[in-house]
PDB file of C-alpha atoms (C1' of nucleotides) in Angstrom:
ATOM      1  CA  MET A   1     116.518  19.238 -95.258  1.00 20.00           C
ATOM      2  CA  ILE A   2     116.225  15.945 -93.455  1.00 24.00           C
ATOM      3  CA  GLU A   3     117.532  15.528 -89.959  1.00 29.00           C
ATOM      4  CA  TYR A   4     117.959  12.226 -88.263  1.00 26.00           C
ATOM      5  CA  TRP A   5     117.876  11.553 -84.578  1.00 33.00           C
ATOM      6  CA  PRO A   6     118.496   9.986 -82.223  1.00 38.00           C
ATOM      7  CA  SER A   7     121.914   8.913 -83.421  1.00 31.00           C
ATOM      8  CA  LYS A   8     122.637   7.466 -80.014  1.00 37.00           C
ATOM      9  CA  ARG A   9     119.907   5.897 -77.947  1.00 40.00           C
ATOM     10  CA  THR A  10     121.051   6.880 -74.477  1.00 39.00           C
ATOM     11  CA  SER A  11     123.637   9.504 -73.791  1.00 37.00           C
ATOM     12  CA  ASP A  12     126.754   8.525 -71.905  1.00 33.00           C
ATOM     13  CA  SER A  13     126.241  11.436 -69.566  1.00 31.00           C
ATOM     14  CA  ILE A  14     122.859  10.182 -68.476  1.00 36.00           C
ATOM     15  CA  VAL A  15     124.265   6.706 -67.888  1.00 35.00           C
ATOM     16  CA  ARG A  16     127.112   8.097 -65.823  1.00 29.00           C
ATOM     17  CA  GLN A  17     124.828  10.242 -63.697  1.00 34.00           C
ATOM     18  CA  ASN A  18     122.581   7.331 -62.892  1.00 36.00           C
ATOM     19  CA  GLU A  19     124.958   4.458 -62.322  1.00 37.00           C
ATOM     20  CA  SER A  20     123.273   3.456 -59.100  1.00 37.00           C
ATOM     21  CA  LEU A  21     119.953   3.232 -60.895  1.00 43.00           C
ATOM     22  CA  LEU A  22     121.088   1.085 -63.811  1.00 44.00           C
ATOM     23  CA  LEU A  23     119.110  -2.056 -64.484  1.00 42.00           C
ATOM     24  CA  PRO A  24     120.873  -5.312 -65.323  1.00 45.00           C
ATOM     25  CA  PHE A  25     123.438  -4.447 -67.959  1.00 48.00           C
ATOM     26  CA  GLU A  26     121.938  -6.447 -70.810  1.00 45.00           C
ATOM     27  CA  THR A  27     118.743  -4.381 -70.826  1.00 48.00           C
ATOM     28  CA  GLN A  28     120.513  -1.022 -71.214  1.00 69.00           C
ATOM     29  CA  ARG A  29     117.559   0.659 -69.632  1.00 86.00           C
ATOM     30  CA  ILE A  30     117.612   3.287 -66.917  1.00 91.00           C
ATOM     31  CA  ILE A  31     115.162   4.157 -64.191  1.00 94.00           C
ATOM     32  CA  GLU A  32     115.306   7.820 -63.301  1.00 94.00           C
ATOM     33  CA  PRO A  33     113.051   9.244 -60.571  1.00 96.00           C
ATOM     34  CA  PHE A  34     112.588  12.949 -61.286  1.00 96.00           C
ATOM     35  CA  ALA A  35     109.847  14.096 -58.899  1.00 96.00           C
ATOM     36  CA  ASP A  36     107.910  12.759 -55.934  1.00 96.00           C
ATOM     37  CA  GLY A  37     106.072   9.755 -57.352  1.00 97.00           C
ATOM     38  CA  ALA A  38     107.305  10.359 -60.922  1.00 97.00           C
ATOM     39  CA  VAL A  39     109.712   8.136 -62.807  1.00 97.00           C
ATOM     40  CA  LEU A  40     111.316   8.188 -66.234  1.00 97.00           C
ATOM     41  CA  LEU A  41     111.974   4.762 -67.765  1.00 97.00           C
ATOM     42  CA  ARG A  42     114.508   5.235 -70.544  1.00 96.00           C
ATOM     43  CA  ALA A  43     114.246   2.893 -73.541  1.00 96.00           C
ATOM     44  CA  GLU A  44     111.675   0.863 -71.638  1.00 96.00           C
ATOM     45  CA  VAL A  45     109.762  -0.334 -74.704  1.00 97.00           C
ATOM     46  CA  LEU A  46     112.513  -0.376 -77.299  1.00 96.00           C
ATOM     47  CA  ASP A  47     111.799  -4.002 -78.191  1.00 96.00           C
ATOM     48  CA  LYS A  48     108.054  -3.393 -78.392  1.00 98.00           C
ATOM     49  CA  ALA A  49     108.004  -0.115 -80.286  1.00 98.00           C
ATOM     50  CA  GLU A  50     107.301  -1.591 -83.714  1.00 98.00           C
ATOM     51  CA  GLY A  51     104.473  -3.695 -82.308  1.00 98.00           C
ATOM     52  CA  LEU A  52     102.983  -0.671 -80.581  1.00 98.00           C
ATOM     53  CA  LEU A  53     103.177   1.320 -83.796  1.00 98.00           C
ATOM     54  CA  GLU A  54     101.381  -1.433 -85.702  1.00 98.00           C
ATOM     55  CA  GLU A  55      98.576  -1.228 -83.192  1.00 98.00           C
ATOM     56  CA  VAL A  56      98.476   2.550 -83.509  1.00 98.00           C
ATOM     57  CA  ARG A  57      97.966   2.165 -87.250  1.00 98.00           C
ATOM     58  CA  ALA A  58      95.121  -0.302 -86.722  1.00 98.00           C
ATOM     59  CA  ILE A  59      93.454   1.967 -84.162  1.00 98.00           C
ATOM     60  CA  ALA A  60      93.800   4.985 -86.434  1.00 98.00           C
ATOM     61  CA  HIS A  61      92.135   3.021 -89.226  1.00 98.00           C
ATOM     62  CA  ALA A  62      89.022   2.513 -87.082  1.00 98.00           C
ATOM     63  CA  ALA A  63      89.179   5.803 -85.195  1.00 98.00           C
ATOM     64  CA  PRO A  64      91.157   8.329 -87.251  1.00 98.00           C
ATOM     65  CA  PHE A  65      93.300  10.990 -85.627  1.00 98.00           C
ATOM     66  CA  ARG A  66      91.479  14.279 -85.378  1.00 97.00           C
ATOM     67  CA  ARG A  67      92.292  17.692 -83.966  1.00 97.00           C
ATOM     68  CA  MET A  68      89.790  18.415 -81.253  1.00 97.00           C
ATOM     69  CA  VAL A  69      88.476  21.803 -80.208  1.00 96.00           C
ATOM     70  CA  THR A  70      88.819  23.185 -76.694  1.00 96.00           C
ATOM     71  CA  PRO A  71      85.861  24.715 -74.839  1.00 94.00           C
ATOM     72  CA  GLY A  72      87.422  28.093 -75.619  1.00 92.00           C
ATOM     73  CA  GLY A  73      87.045  27.347 -79.317  1.00 93.00           C
ATOM     74  CA  PHE A  74      90.696  26.730 -80.143  1.00 95.00           C
ATOM     75  CA  THR A  75      91.690  23.843 -82.364  1.00 96.00           C
ATOM     76  CA  MET A  76      94.477  21.851 -80.787  1.00 97.00           C
ATOM     77  CA  SER A  77      97.702  21.421 -82.738  1.00 97.00           C
ATOM     78  CA  VAL A  78      97.977  17.817 -81.577  1.00 97.00           C
ATOM     79  CA  ALA A  79      95.792  15.221 -83.330  1.00 98.00           C
ATOM     80  CA  MET A  80      94.205  12.613 -81.079  1.00 98.00           C
ATOM     81  CA  THR A  81      92.388   9.341 -80.986  1.00 98.00           C
ATOM     82  CA  ASN A  82      91.662   6.794 -78.246  1.00 98.00           C
ATOM     83  CA  CYS A  83      91.388   3.123 -77.519  1.00 98.00           C
ATOM     84  CA  GLY A  84      89.941   1.315 -74.544  1.00 98.00           C
ATOM     85  CA  ASP A  85      86.633   1.264 -72.718  1.00 98.00           C
ATOM     86  CA  THR A  86      86.527   5.037 -72.699  1.00 98.00           C
ATOM     87  CA  GLY A  87      88.362   7.899 -74.380  1.00 98.00           C
ATOM     88  CA  TRP A  88      89.287  11.473 -73.543  1.00 98.00           C
ATOM     89  CA  ILE A  89      87.569  14.053 -75.696  1.00 97.00           C
ATOM     90  CA  THR A  90      87.177  17.807 -75.827  1.00 97.00           C
ATOM     91  CA  ASP A  91      84.764  20.008 -77.749  1.00 96.00           C
ATOM     92  CA  ARG A  92      82.946  23.287 -77.176  1.00 94.00           C
ATOM     93  CA  ARG A  93      80.987  21.611 -74.386  1.00 94.00           C
ATOM     94  CA  GLY A  94      83.991  20.614 -72.321  1.00 94.00           C
ATOM     95  CA  TYR A  95      86.530  17.973 -71.451  1.00 96.00           C
ATOM     96  CA  ARG A  96      85.331  14.515 -70.562  1.00 96.00           C
ATOM     97  CA  TYR A  97      85.642  10.804 -71.040  1.00 97.00           C
ATOM     98  CA  GLY A  98      83.176   8.936 -73.199  1.00 97.00           C
ATOM     99  CA  ALA A  99      82.776   5.400 -74.503  1.00 97.00           C
ATOM    100  CA  ILE A 100      81.716   6.592 -77.963  1.00 97.00           C
ATOM    101  CA  ASP A 101      83.885   8.208 -80.616  1.00 98.00           C
ATOM    102  CA  PRO A 102      81.882  11.308 -81.519  1.00 97.00           C
ATOM    103  CA  GLU A 103      83.235  11.223 -85.074  1.00 96.00           C
ATOM    104  CA  SER A 104      81.931   7.750 -85.849  1.00 97.00           C
ATOM    105  CA  GLY A 105      79.236   7.144 -83.274  1.00 97.00           C
ATOM    106  CA  HIS A 106      80.926   3.814 -82.483  1.00 97.00           C
ATOM    107  CA  GLN A 107      82.848   2.638 -79.470  1.00 98.00           C
ATOM    108  CA  TRP A 108      86.541   3.360 -79.385  1.00 98.00           C
ATOM    109  CA  PRO A 109      88.679   0.439 -80.579  1.00 98.00           C
ATOM    110  CA  ALA A 110      89.519  -2.042 -77.836  1.00 98.00           C
ATOM    111  CA  MET A 111      92.808  -1.591 -76.030  1.00 98.00           C
ATOM    112  CA  PRO A 112      95.311  -4.015 -77.587  1.00 98.00           C
ATOM    113  CA  ALA A 113      96.790  -6.602 -75.205  1.00 98.00           C
ATOM    114  CA  LEU A 114     100.279  -5.262 -75.947  1.00 98.00           C
ATOM    115  CA  PHE A 115      99.199  -1.758 -74.894  1.00 98.00           C
ATOM    116  CA  ARG A 116      97.852  -2.992 -71.591  1.00 98.00           C
ATOM    117  CA  ALA A 117     100.887  -5.152 -70.909  1.00 98.00           C
ATOM    118  CA  VAL A 118     103.290  -2.292 -71.562  1.00 98.00           C
ATOM    119  CA  ALA A 119     101.333   0.082 -69.330  1.00 98.00           C
ATOM    120  CA  VAL A 120     100.936  -2.358 -66.469  1.00 98.00           C
ATOM    121  CA  THR A 121     104.588  -3.396 -66.561  1.00 98.00           C
ATOM    122  CA  ALA A 122     105.840   0.187 -66.646  1.00 98.00           C
ATOM    123  CA  ALA A 123     103.549   1.169 -63.787  1.00 98.00           C
ATOM    124  CA  GLU A 124     104.833  -1.735 -61.725  1.00 98.00           C
ATOM    125  CA  ARG A 125     108.449  -0.856 -62.403  1.00 97.00           C
ATOM    126  CA  ALA A 126     107.677   2.656 -61.236  1.00 97.00           C
ATOM    127  CA  GLY A 127     106.167   1.312 -58.026  1.00 97.00           C
ATOM    128  CA  TYR A 128     102.459   1.327 -58.902  1.00 98.00           C
ATOM    129  CA  VAL A 129     101.161  -2.197 -58.495  1.00 98.00           C
ATOM    130  CA  GLY A 130      97.689  -3.102 -59.700  1.00 97.00           C
ATOM    131  CA  PHE A 131      97.297  -0.412 -62.358  1.00 98.00           C
ATOM    132  CA  GLU A 132      94.516  -1.420 -64.750  1.00 98.00           C
ATOM    133  CA  PRO A 133      94.164   1.158 -67.529  1.00 98.00           C
ATOM    134  CA  ASP A 134      90.759   1.477 -69.149  1.00 98.00           C
ATOM    135  CA  ALA A 135      91.679   4.327 -71.484  1.00 98.00           C
ATOM    136  CA  CYS A 136      94.560   5.148 -73.777  1.00 98.00           C
ATOM    137  CA  LEU A 137      94.669   8.591 -75.348  1.00 98.00           C
ATOM    138  CA  ILE A 138      96.909   8.570 -78.408  1.00 98.00           C
ATOM    139  CA  ASN A 139      98.433  11.920 -79.318  1.00 98.00           C
ATOM    140  CA  ARG A 140     100.056  12.550 -82.679  1.00 98.00           C
ATOM    141  CA  TYR A 141     102.529  15.424 -82.730  1.00 98.00           C
ATOM    142  CA  GLU A 142     103.982  16.810 -85.932  1.00 97.00           C
ATOM    143  CA  PRO A 143     106.624  19.529 -86.105  1.00 96.00           C
ATOM    144  CA  GLY A 144     104.983  22.677 -84.746  1.00 96.00           C
ATOM    145  CA  SER A 145     102.581  20.795 -82.469  1.00 97.00           C
ATOM    146  CA  ARG A 146     102.648  21.516 -78.751  1.00 97.00           C
ATOM    147  CA  MET A 147     100.675  20.906 -75.599  1.00 97.00           C
ATOM    148  CA  SER A 148     100.525  23.697 -73.085  1.00 96.00           C
ATOM    149  CA  LEU A 149     100.832  23.091 -69.360  1.00 96.00           C
ATOM    150  CA  HIS A 150      97.813  21.285 -67.956  1.00 96.00           C
ATOM    151  CA  GLN A 151      96.724  18.714 -65.395  1.00 97.00           C
ATOM    152  CA  ASP A 152      95.153  15.342 -66.093  1.00 97.00           C
ATOM    153  CA  LYS A 153      92.138  15.628 -63.843  1.00 96.00           C
ATOM    154  CA  ASN A 154      89.154  14.221 -65.662  1.00 96.00           C
ATOM    155  CA  GLU A 155      89.794  10.792 -64.150  1.00 97.00           C
ATOM    156  CA  ARG A 156      87.863   9.646 -61.127  1.00 96.00           C
ATOM    157  CA  ASP A 157      90.570   8.098 -58.991  1.00 96.00           C
ATOM    158  CA  PHE A 158      93.721  10.141 -58.521  1.00 97.00           C
ATOM    159  CA  ALA A 159      95.302   7.236 -56.650  1.00 97.00           C
ATOM    160  CA  GLN A 160      95.828   5.689 -60.094  1.00 97.00           C
ATOM    161  CA  PRO A 161      98.937   6.831 -61.946  1.00 98.00           C
ATOM    162  CA  ILE A 162      99.423   8.084 -65.497  1.00 98.00           C
ATOM    163  CA  VAL A 163     101.648   6.118 -67.871  1.00 98.00           C
ATOM    164  CA  SER A 164     103.011   7.933 -70.908  1.00 98.00           C
ATOM    165  CA  VAL A 165     104.823   6.157 -73.765  1.00 98.00           C
ATOM    166  CA  SER A 166     106.797   8.142 -76.345  1.00 98.00           C
ATOM    167  CA  LEU A 167     107.338   6.884 -79.888  1.00 98.00           C
ATOM    168  CA  GLY A 168     109.185   8.605 -82.710  1.00 98.00           C
ATOM    169  CA  LEU A 169     110.511  12.158 -82.764  1.00 97.00           C
ATOM    170  CA  LEU A 170     112.226  13.614 -79.734  1.00 96.00           C
ATOM    171  CA  ALA A 171     110.126  15.940 -77.581  1.00 97.00           C
ATOM    172  CA  THR A 172     110.800  18.261 -74.684  1.00 97.00           C
ATOM    173  CA  PHE A 173     108.457  17.314 -71.872  1.00 97.00           C
ATOM    174  CA  GLN A 174     107.816  19.846 -69.139  1.00 96.00           C
ATOM    175  CA  PHE A 175     106.931  18.621 -65.693  1.00 97.00           C
ATOM    176  CA  GLY A 176     105.864  21.174 -63.143  1.00 96.00           C
ATOM    177  CA  GLY A 177     104.028  21.189 -59.859  1.00 96.00           C
ATOM    178  CA  ALA A 178     100.641  21.576 -58.274  1.00 94.00           C
ATOM    179  CA  THR A 179     100.061  25.083 -59.602  1.00 94.00           C
ATOM    180  CA  ARG A 180     100.581  26.267 -63.123  1.00 92.00           C
ATOM    181  CA  LYS A 181     103.242  28.723 -62.048  1.00 91.00           C
ATOM    182  CA  ASP A 182     105.404  26.205 -60.216  1.00 93.00           C
ATOM    183  CA  PRO A 183     108.815  25.777 -61.816  1.00 94.00           C
ATOM    184  CA  VAL A 184     109.017  23.143 -64.543  1.00 95.00           C
ATOM    185  CA  ARG A 185     111.662  20.559 -65.210  1.00 95.00           C
ATOM    186  CA  LYS A 186     112.545  19.841 -68.834  1.00 96.00           C
ATOM    187  CA  ILE A 187     112.903  16.219 -69.784  1.00 96.00           C
ATOM    188  CA  PHE A 188     113.862  15.073 -73.270  1.00 95.00           C
ATOM    189  CA  LEU A 189     111.659  12.191 -74.292  1.00 96.00           C
ATOM    190  CA  ASP A 190     113.016   9.881 -76.930  1.00 96.00           C
ATOM    191  CA  HIS A 191     111.599   6.966 -78.867  1.00 96.00           C
ATOM    192  CA  ALA A 192     110.582   4.152 -76.457  1.00 97.00           C
ATOM    193  CA  ASP A 193     110.887   6.236 -73.290  1.00 97.00           C
ATOM    194  CA  VAL A 194     108.121   5.851 -70.724  1.00 98.00           C
ATOM    195  CA  VAL A 195     107.142   8.308 -68.008  1.00 98.00           C
ATOM    196  CA  VAL A 196     104.991   7.288 -65.062  1.00 98.00           C
ATOM    197  CA  TRP A 197     103.638   9.728 -62.502  1.00 98.00           C
ATOM    198  CA  GLY A 198     101.287   9.350 -59.597  1.00 97.00           C
ATOM    199  CA  GLY A 199     101.181   9.702 -55.848  1.00 97.00           C
ATOM    200  CA  ALA A 200     102.210  13.183 -54.764  1.00 96.00           C
ATOM    201  CA  SER A 201     102.774  14.255 -58.394  1.00 97.00           C
ATOM    202  CA  ARG A 202      99.597  12.778 -59.874  1.00 97.00           C
ATOM    203  CA  LEU A 203      98.052  16.199 -60.490  1.00 97.00           C
ATOM    204  CA  ASN A 204     101.250  18.013 -61.420  1.00 97.00           C
ATOM    205  CA  HIS A 205     101.119  20.264 -64.433  1.00 97.00           C
ATOM    206  CA  HIS A 206     102.869  19.008 -67.547  1.00 97.00           C
ATOM    207  CA  GLY A 207     103.140  19.829 -71.209  1.00 97.00           C
ATOM    208  CA  VAL A 208     105.196  19.479 -74.369  1.00 97.00           C
ATOM    209  CA  LEU A 209     107.174  22.255 -76.054  1.00 96.00           C
ATOM    210  CA  THR A 210     106.687  22.895 -79.760  1.00 96.00           C
ATOM    211  CA  LEU A 211     107.996  19.868 -81.618  1.00 96.00           C
ATOM    212  CA  LYS A 212     111.075  20.550 -83.695  1.00 95.00           C
ATOM    213  CA  ASN A 213     111.454  19.397 -87.248  1.00 95.00           C
ATOM    214  CA  GLY A 214     113.020  15.998 -87.692  1.00 95.00           C
ATOM    215  CA  TRP A 215     112.718  12.505 -89.054  1.00 96.00           C
ATOM    216  CA  HIS A 216     112.549   9.225 -87.227  1.00 97.00           C
ATOM    217  CA  PRO A 217     113.080   5.879 -88.982  1.00 97.00           C
ATOM    218  CA  SER A 218     110.051   4.292 -87.299  1.00 97.00           C
ATOM    219  CA  THR A 219     107.523   7.123 -87.513  1.00 98.00           C
ATOM    220  CA  GLY A 220     108.773   9.638 -90.044  1.00 97.00           C
ATOM    221  CA  ARG A 221     107.921  13.250 -89.223  1.00 97.00           C
ATOM    222  CA  VAL A 222     105.810  12.283 -86.235  1.00 97.00           C
ATOM    223  CA  ARG A 223     105.840  11.704 -82.497  1.00 98.00           C
ATOM    224  CA  TYR A 224     103.169   9.552 -80.942  1.00 98.00           C
ATOM    225  CA  ASN A 225     102.383   9.630 -77.274  1.00 98.00           C
ATOM    226  CA  LEU A 226     100.302   6.908 -75.660  1.00 98.00           C
ATOM    227  CA  THR A 227      98.788   8.075 -72.384  1.00 98.00           C
ATOM    228  CA  PHE A 228      97.299   5.345 -70.268  1.00 98.00           C
ATOM    229  CA  ARG A 229      94.824   6.196 -67.555  1.00 98.00           C
ATOM    230  CA  LYS A 230      92.325   4.553 -65.328  1.00 98.00           C
ATOM    231  CA  ALA A 231      89.520   6.981 -66.041  1.00 97.00           C
ATOM    232  CA  LEU A 232      86.497   5.192 -64.624  1.00 96.00           C
TER     233      LEU A 232
ATOM    234  C1'  DA B   1      83.592  26.276 -66.496  1.00 86.40           C
ATOM    235  C1'  DA B   2      87.576  25.405 -69.585  1.00 86.40           C
ATOM    236  C1'  DG B   3      94.530  27.334 -69.151  1.00 86.40           C
ATOM    237  C1'  DT B   4      95.026  19.967 -73.028  1.00 86.40           C
ATOM    238  C1'  DG B   5      95.712  27.457 -76.187  1.00 86.40           C
ATOM    239  C1'  DT B   6      98.492  26.287 -84.711  1.00 86.40           C
ATOM    240  C1'  DC B   7      97.059  31.424 -77.086  1.00 86.40           C
ATOM    241  C1'  DC B   8      98.710  36.636 -76.969  1.00 86.40           C
TER     242       DC B   8
ATOM    243  C1'  DC C   1     107.685  34.047 -69.805  1.00 86.40           C
ATOM    244  C1'  DG C   2     103.477  35.225 -67.606  1.00 86.40           C
ATOM    245  C1'  DG C   3      98.804  35.927 -67.631  1.00 86.40           C
ATOM    246  C1'  DC C   4      93.982  35.313 -68.811  1.00 86.40           C
TER     247       DC C   4
END
DNA sequence: AAGTGTCC
DNA sequence: CGGC
C-alpha cells in the first residue's frame, strides 16, 4: 500500500487565512507567526530541497545516521547525525555538544554552504538578524518514529534562535510552552517548510507525533529534519 | 541529572 | 493524556 502526499503543496485554506501575510505572489510562500517569537515559513526552501538532500546524503556517508541512547537507557526511534563545528549527542552519560563523532572518532562533516545560507536566510526572514549556526543536527524519521516533548537547552546562548527545516514526509509538529504541561499547538510540517523560534519562545517545549506511513517522491519513506543551532 | 522516552 |  503506497500513499502519496502532498498532492497539493499549500492548502487553499491556509492561503486564505493568511492573505495579509502573503509574500510576493510569484514565490507562493507564506509567513505564519504562530507563537511569540516563532514563525512558520511555508515552502521556504522548495527550490533548494534537492540540493539540501544531496548534502544530507554526503554527510550521512561520512557520519552515518545512528539511533542514540538517552541517559535513561532508551534507544531513540529517530536516527541522527550532525554537521558543523559541533554536534548534539546523547548517550548514557548525558546530552551534550561535541566536536567529535563518537562513532568514528573524527570531526563531524563541515556544514555545507547551502545549509548555512538556508538557515541564515530563514532566520532573517523570521526577524533574527545575525544568526550564525555552528551546528546542524540532522534527524531521520521513518514511519513509527517520534520525538517526545522537550526543550532545546544544551546551547549556551538562548538569545540565538532555532531554525528547523523539514524535508520529505509530512509530520505533525507540536509546539508548547515554557513548561511541559502547557497546551501544545499542532502544526503540520510539509516538505520544504521551515520553522524558526527564538525570543520569548526559545525554550518552549516541542516534539513530533509518531510519523504516519507514506511515500514522498524526494525522500521515499523518510522525513529529514535539519535543526540549526548556535551551540557554542 | 536526564522527560530528545520503538516511555507506560 | 498525564506522569515519572
